[in-house]
Amino acid sequence: MTATHHEAPVTVACLQTEPVFGETAGNVAATITLIEQAAAKGANLLVLPELCNTGYVFASRAEAFALAENIPEGPSCRAWMACAARLNLYLVAGITERDGESLYNSAVIIGPEGYIGRYRKVHLWGDEALYFEPGNLGFPVFKTRIGTLGCQICYDCWFPESFRMAALQGAEIVCVPTNWVPIPGQDPQREAMANILVMAASHSNSLFIAAADRVGVEREQPFIGQSLITSYTGWPVAGPANDTSPEIIMAMVNLADAKRHRNWNDFNQVLRDRRPDVYTLD
């Protein structure tokens, strides 16, 4: 039996960047340079950070609105779509989205043939609530030739339901554009809390997760880097990346393993063993 596209190895890359606030064209150009570098090493599923085209720390809704773009008609999406077509790859990128008068902290999912879909951040963090609407698309999954992709953004990872919804809909990998910030009480000798949450979610849902973070300080807000790719087992297969500078991390995986090896033993399979009948407070 010959392997299908779905059963073939996929090389996943997280592209850790340092955007310059408001310099959208330059930021997108910088991402394309990193995309080209990762593609030259064989990457065909690439994840970029949250709001990587504009930067994150808006001073006002008007500023956010001025930097936002329509999906997929805006210039950032057009540039990424051209790049994905030229290099024959899949790309998940965080973007500031405008839809009419509404703004969303979004991610765009792009393939070699063009636009696939979008995800809108469900759980807003901090001042984001002043600028963005909460995501209204739920937790969609996207079936592609290389596998079934889910998407989340940053604070969504703090909610187990987010990953569970993706897994129950058949996702094999969840791509996470993120802008992780320091967590109070973090032990500098321990891995970042965000890394622990990603590892736990991979393990408890039998999902690959690719979380691409940014680095640098923007308007006095530091970001922690440490991008990570985890196996469906929960253990890292690439990263964590460093905490101060742009970096590409990569891992070759077989996304079908997330479903093929979901049985932990003769008796237990993490999604099948759920007991929704007792998960209520009634």
GROMACS .gro file of C-alpha atoms in nm:
model
  282
    1MET     CA    1   0.000   0.000   0.000
    2THR     CA    2   0.142   0.337  -0.097
    3ALA     CA    3   0.130   0.623   0.149
    4THR     CA    4  -0.131   0.890   0.089
    5HIS     CA    5  -0.045   1.258   0.110
    6HIS     CA    6  -0.197   1.254   0.456
    7GLU     CA    7   0.032   0.975   0.570
    8ALA     CA    8   0.346   1.136   0.435
    9PRO     CA    9   0.575   1.323   0.673
   10VAL     CA   10   0.512   1.693   0.721
   11THR     CA   11   0.788   1.933   0.822
   12VAL     CA   12   0.641   2.184   1.064
   13ALA     CA   13   0.817   2.512   1.138
   14CYS     CA   14   0.750   2.787   1.392
   15LEU     CA   15   0.895   3.120   1.286
   16GLN     CA   16   0.975   3.329   1.593
   17THR     CA   17   0.985   3.695   1.490
   18GLU     CA   18   1.034   4.045   1.629
   19PRO     CA   19   0.789   4.276   1.450
   20VAL     CA   20   0.826   4.652   1.459
   21PHE     CA   21   0.503   4.814   1.569
   22GLY     CA   22   0.307   4.970   1.283
   23GLU     CA   23   0.564   4.879   1.015
   24THR     CA   24   0.332   4.636   0.840
   25ALA     CA   25   0.505   4.613   0.502
   26GLY     CA   26   0.846   4.566   0.662
   27ASN     CA   27   0.713   4.309   0.907
   28VAL     CA   28   0.553   4.104   0.629
   29ALA     CA   29   0.872   4.125   0.424
   30ALA     CA   30   1.068   3.997   0.725
   31THR     CA   31   0.828   3.703   0.764
   32ILE     CA   32   0.868   3.614   0.398
   33THR     CA   33   1.246   3.604   0.440
   34LEU     CA   34   1.202   3.358   0.729
   35ILE     CA   35   0.945   3.157   0.532
   36GLU     CA   36   1.192   3.124   0.246
   37GLN     CA   37   1.466   3.011   0.484
   38ALA     CA   38   1.241   2.748   0.644
   39ALA     CA   39   1.110   2.630   0.307
   40ALA     CA   40   1.467   2.587   0.183
   41LYS     CA   41   1.514   2.342   0.472
   42GLY     CA   42   1.202   2.147   0.376
   43ALA     CA   43   0.928   2.309   0.586
   44ASN     CA   44   0.582   2.280   0.434
   45LEU     CA   45   0.360   2.382   0.729
   46LEU     CA   46   0.471   2.711   0.884
   47VAL     CA   47   0.330   2.907   1.177
   48LEU     CA   48   0.390   3.277   1.244
   49PRO     CA   49   0.320   3.472   1.566
   50GLU     CA   50   0.008   3.656   1.673
   51LEU     CA   51  -0.049   3.995   1.504
   52CYS     CA   52   0.287   3.947   1.336
   53ASN     CA   53   0.211   4.195   1.059
   54THR     CA   54   0.131   4.496   1.279
   55GLY     CA   55   0.267   4.441   1.628
   56TYR     CA   56   0.054   4.396   1.937
   57VAL     CA   57   0.044   4.691   2.179
   58PHE     CA   58  -0.213   4.931   2.038
   59ALA     CA   59  -0.264   5.270   2.201
   60SER     CA   60  -0.623   5.309   2.084
   61ARG     CA   61  -0.893   5.141   1.883
   62ALA     CA   62  -0.842   5.401   1.610
   63GLU     CA   63  -0.477   5.296   1.583
   64ALA     CA   64  -0.575   4.929   1.563
   65PHE     CA   65  -0.841   5.005   1.302
   66ALA     CA   66  -0.594   5.199   1.087
   67LEU     CA   67  -0.353   4.903   1.084
   68ALA     CA   68  -0.618   4.634   1.033
   69GLU     CA   69  -0.686   4.463   0.699
   70ASN     CA   70  -0.960   4.262   0.539
   71ILE     CA   71  -0.903   3.886   0.506
   72PRO     CA   72  -0.800   3.771   0.249
   73GLU     CA   73  -0.808   4.085   0.035
   74GLY     CA   74  -0.557   4.290   0.238
   75PRO     CA   75  -0.192   4.338   0.138
   76SER     CA   76  -0.049   4.110   0.411
   77CYS     CA   77  -0.266   3.817   0.304
   78ARG     CA   78  -0.192   3.880  -0.063
   79ALA     CA   79   0.182   3.876   0.003
   80TRP     CA   80   0.160   3.557   0.211
   81MET     CA   81  -0.063   3.386  -0.047
   82ALA     CA   82   0.182   3.464  -0.325
   83CYS     CA   83   0.466   3.328  -0.112
   84ALA     CA   84   0.276   3.008  -0.024
   85ALA     CA   85   0.192   2.948  -0.390
   86ARG     CA   86   0.549   3.008  -0.504
   87LEU     CA   87   0.698   2.779  -0.238
   88ASN     CA   88   0.415   2.521  -0.232
   89LEU     CA   89   0.348   2.537   0.142
   90TYR     CA   90   0.085   2.592   0.409
   91LEU     CA   91   0.099   2.896   0.634
   92VAL     CA   92  -0.083   3.006   0.950
   93ALA     CA   93  -0.021   3.370   1.041
   94GLY     CA   94  -0.155   3.609   1.305
   95ILE     CA   95  -0.312   3.922   1.159
   96THR     CA   96  -0.510   4.227   1.270
   97GLU     CA   97  -0.841   4.178   1.090
   98ARG     CA   98  -1.101   4.438   0.991
   99ASP     CA   99  -1.450   4.319   0.901
  100GLY     CA  100  -1.673   4.616   0.836
  101GLU     CA  101  -1.656   4.821   1.155
  102SER     CA  102  -1.546   4.524   1.366
  103LEU     CA  103  -1.188   4.429   1.455
  104TYR     CA  104  -1.062   4.081   1.535
  105ASN     CA  105  -0.734   3.932   1.655
  106SER     CA  106  -0.721   3.669   1.384
  107ALA     CA  107  -0.513   3.408   1.210
  108VAL     CA  108  -0.525   3.336   0.840
  109ILE     CA  109  -0.480   2.983   0.706
  110ILE     CA  110  -0.324   2.974   0.360
  111GLY     CA  111  -0.225   2.688   0.128
  112PRO     CA  112  -0.047   2.654  -0.205
  113GLU     CA  113  -0.379   2.714  -0.382
  114GLY     CA  114  -0.456   3.026  -0.181
  115TYR     CA  115  -0.683   3.125   0.107
  116ILE     CA  116  -0.824   2.837   0.315
  117GLY     CA  117  -0.989   3.008   0.613
  118ARG     CA  118  -0.957   3.222   0.921
  119TYR     CA  119  -0.968   3.186   1.296
  120ARG     CA  120  -1.070   3.465   1.535
  121LYS     CA  121  -0.929   3.466   1.888
  122VAL     CA  122  -1.204   3.356   2.126
  123HIS     CA  123  -1.049   3.454   2.461
  124LEU     CA  124  -0.923   3.812   2.462
  125TRP     CA  125  -0.637   3.915   2.692
  126GLY     CA  126  -0.603   4.246   2.874
  127ASP     CA  127  -0.646   4.561   2.669
  128GLU     CA  128  -0.739   4.356   2.363
  129ALA     CA  129  -1.096   4.383   2.489
  130LEU     CA  130  -1.081   4.758   2.415
  131TYR     CA  131  -1.003   4.704   2.047
  132PHE     CA  132  -1.120   4.361   1.936
  133GLU     CA  133  -1.446   4.172   1.929
  134PRO     CA  134  -1.435   3.822   2.083
  135GLY     CA  135  -1.401   3.559   1.814
  136ASN     CA  136  -1.736   3.453   1.667
  137LEU     CA  137  -1.633   3.155   1.454
  138GLY     CA  138  -1.584   2.899   1.731
  139PHE     CA  139  -1.300   2.652   1.685
  140PRO     CA  140  -1.309   2.552   1.319
  141VAL     CA  141  -1.081   2.287   1.172
  142PHE     CA  142  -0.944   2.294   0.820
  143LYS     CA  143  -0.901   1.979   0.612
  144THR     CA  144  -0.598   2.002   0.384
  145ARG     CA  145  -0.391   1.763   0.175
  146ILE     CA  146  -0.134   1.738   0.455
  147GLY     CA  147  -0.382   1.682   0.739
  148THR     CA  148  -0.652   1.844   0.948
  149LEU     CA  149  -0.547   2.169   1.111
  150GLY     CA  150  -0.694   2.355   1.407
  151CYS     CA  151  -0.596   2.702   1.521
  152GLN     CA  152  -0.586   2.900   1.845
  153ILE     CA  153  -0.427   3.226   1.951
  154CYS     CA  154  -0.229   3.284   2.273
  155TYR     CA  155  -0.471   3.308   2.569
  156ASP     CA  156  -0.696   3.046   2.408
  157CYS     CA  157  -0.434   2.793   2.525
  158TRP     CA  158  -0.531   2.859   2.888
  159PHE     CA  159  -0.871   2.696   2.826
  160PRO     CA  160  -0.871   2.315   2.796
  161GLU     CA  161  -1.200   2.333   2.608
  162SER     CA  162  -1.026   2.504   2.316
  163PHE     CA  163  -0.798   2.211   2.238
  164ARG     CA  164  -1.067   1.958   2.317
  165MET     CA  165  -1.305   2.117   2.067
  166ALA     CA  166  -1.038   2.096   1.798
  167ALA     CA  167  -0.957   1.733   1.879
  168LEU     CA  168  -1.322   1.627   1.879
  169GLN     CA  169  -1.361   1.775   1.532
  170GLY     CA  170  -1.072   1.570   1.398
  171ALA     CA  171  -0.778   1.808   1.422
  172GLU     CA  172  -0.438   1.643   1.416
  173ILE     CA  173  -0.234   1.956   1.474
  174VAL     CA  174  -0.330   2.289   1.632
  175CYS     CA  175  -0.134   2.588   1.504
  176VAL     CA  176  -0.096   2.863   1.764
  177PRO     CA  177   0.015   3.212   1.665
  178THR     CA  178   0.096   3.368   2.002
  179ASN     CA  179   0.245   3.666   2.187
  180TRP     CA  180   0.328   3.514   2.526
  181VAL     CA  181   0.416   3.761   2.802
  182PRO     CA  182   0.586   3.698   3.137
  183ILE     CA  183   0.371   3.518   3.394
  184PRO     CA  184   0.388   3.628   3.760
  185GLY     CA  185   0.568   3.376   3.978
  186GLN     CA  186   0.752   3.211   3.689
  187ASP     CA  187   1.054   3.015   3.811
  188PRO     CA  188   1.337   3.115   3.575
  189GLN     CA  189   1.478   2.763   3.610
  190ARG     CA  190   1.155   2.606   3.482
  191GLU     CA  191   1.006   2.599   3.134
  192ALA     CA  192   0.756   2.875   3.066
  193MET     CA  193   0.402   2.816   3.191
  194ALA     CA  194   0.285   2.852   2.830
  195ASN     CA  195   0.513   2.563   2.731
  196ILE     CA  196   0.371   2.348   3.010
  197LEU     CA  197   0.015   2.422   2.901
  198VAL     CA  198   0.094   2.334   2.539
  199MET     CA  199   0.263   2.008   2.639
  200ALA     CA  200  -0.029   1.912   2.862
  201ALA     CA  201  -0.285   1.990   2.593
  202SER     CA  202  -0.095   1.782   2.337
  203HIS     CA  203  -0.083   1.488   2.574
  204SER     CA  204  -0.441   1.503   2.699
  205ASN     CA  205  -0.590   1.540   2.349
  206SER     CA  206  -0.341   1.341   2.138
  207LEU     CA  207  -0.265   1.646   1.923
  208PHE     CA  208   0.044   1.793   1.767
  209ILE     CA  209   0.074   2.162   1.860
  210ALA     CA  210   0.293   2.423   1.690
  211ALA     CA  211   0.311   2.747   1.892
  212ALA     CA  212   0.498   3.037   1.730
  213ASP     CA  213   0.580   3.324   1.965
  214ARG     CA  214   0.746   3.661   1.917
  215VAL     CA  215   1.035   3.825   2.101
  216GLY     CA  216   1.136   4.178   2.191
  217VAL     CA  217   0.987   4.465   2.390
  218GLU     CA  218   0.708   4.674   2.240
  219ARG     CA  219   0.587   4.990   2.414
  220GLU     CA  220   0.737   4.858   2.740
  221GLN     CA  221   0.569   4.516   2.704
  222PRO     CA  222   0.822   4.230   2.690
  223PHE     CA  223   0.753   3.904   2.506
  224ILE     CA  224   0.912   3.575   2.603
  225GLY     CA  225   0.979   3.380   2.282
  226GLN     CA  226   1.026   3.008   2.359
  227SER     CA  227   0.825   2.889   2.058
  228LEU     CA  228   0.752   2.517   2.079
  229ILE     CA  229   0.639   2.220   1.869
  230THR     CA  230   0.499   1.922   2.059
  231SER     CA  231   0.419   1.569   1.952
  232TYR     CA  232   0.079   1.412   2.011
  233THR     CA  233   0.251   1.249   2.311
  234GLY     CA  234   0.295   1.589   2.474
  235TRP     CA  235   0.673   1.588   2.454
  236PRO     CA  236   0.854   1.859   2.256
  237VAL     CA  237   0.990   1.764   1.915
  238ALA     CA  238   1.136   2.112   1.849
  239GLY     CA  239   1.218   2.397   2.085
  240PRO     CA  240   1.161   2.569   2.308
  241ALA     CA  241   1.327   2.843   2.107
  242ASN     CA  242   1.536   3.111   2.276
  243ASP     CA  243   1.370   3.400   2.461
  244THR     CA  244   1.536   3.703   2.301
  245SER     CA  245   1.584   3.676   1.924
  246PRO     CA  246   1.416   3.555   1.605
  247GLU     CA  247   1.458   3.184   1.542
  248ILE     CA  248   1.322   2.905   1.325
  249ILE     CA  249   1.238   2.573   1.492
  250MET     CA  250   1.139   2.273   1.283
  251ALA     CA  251   1.029   1.911   1.318
  252MET     CA  252   0.935   1.641   1.069
  253VAL     CA  253   0.622   1.459   1.190
  254ASN     CA  254   0.347   1.234   1.060
  255LEU     CA  255   0.024   1.410   1.149
  256ALA     CA  256  -0.178   1.090   1.109
  257ASP     CA  257   0.002   0.954   1.417
  258ALA     CA  258  -0.218   1.181   1.630
  259LYS     CA  259  -0.509   0.951   1.542
  260ARG     CA  260  -0.328   0.628   1.462
  261HIS     CA  261  -0.155   0.607   1.801
  262ARG     CA  262  -0.427   0.760   2.016
  263ASN     CA  263  -0.477   0.430   2.203
  264TRP     CA  264  -0.248   0.441   2.506
  265ASN     CA  265  -0.294   0.070   2.579
  266ASP     CA  266  -0.546  -0.209   2.520
  267PHE     CA  267  -0.808  -0.025   2.723
  268ASN     CA  268  -0.754   0.351   2.709
  269GLN     CA  269  -0.801   0.613   2.441
  270VAL     CA  270  -0.815   0.969   2.566
  271LEU     CA  271  -1.106   1.099   2.359
  272ARG     CA  272  -1.310   0.780   2.369
  273ASP     CA  273  -1.273   0.756   2.749
  274ARG     CA  274  -1.443   1.090   2.808
  275ARG     CA  275  -1.753   1.082   3.034
  276PRO     CA  276  -1.963   1.382   2.925
  277ASP     CA  277  -2.255   1.233   3.121
  278VAL     CA  278  -2.082   1.327   3.448
  279TYR     CA  279  -1.921   1.656   3.337
  280THR     CA  280  -2.209   1.877   3.448
  281LEU     CA  281  -2.293   2.056   3.771
  282ASP     CA  282  -2.665   1.978   3.753
   0.00000   0.00000   0.00000
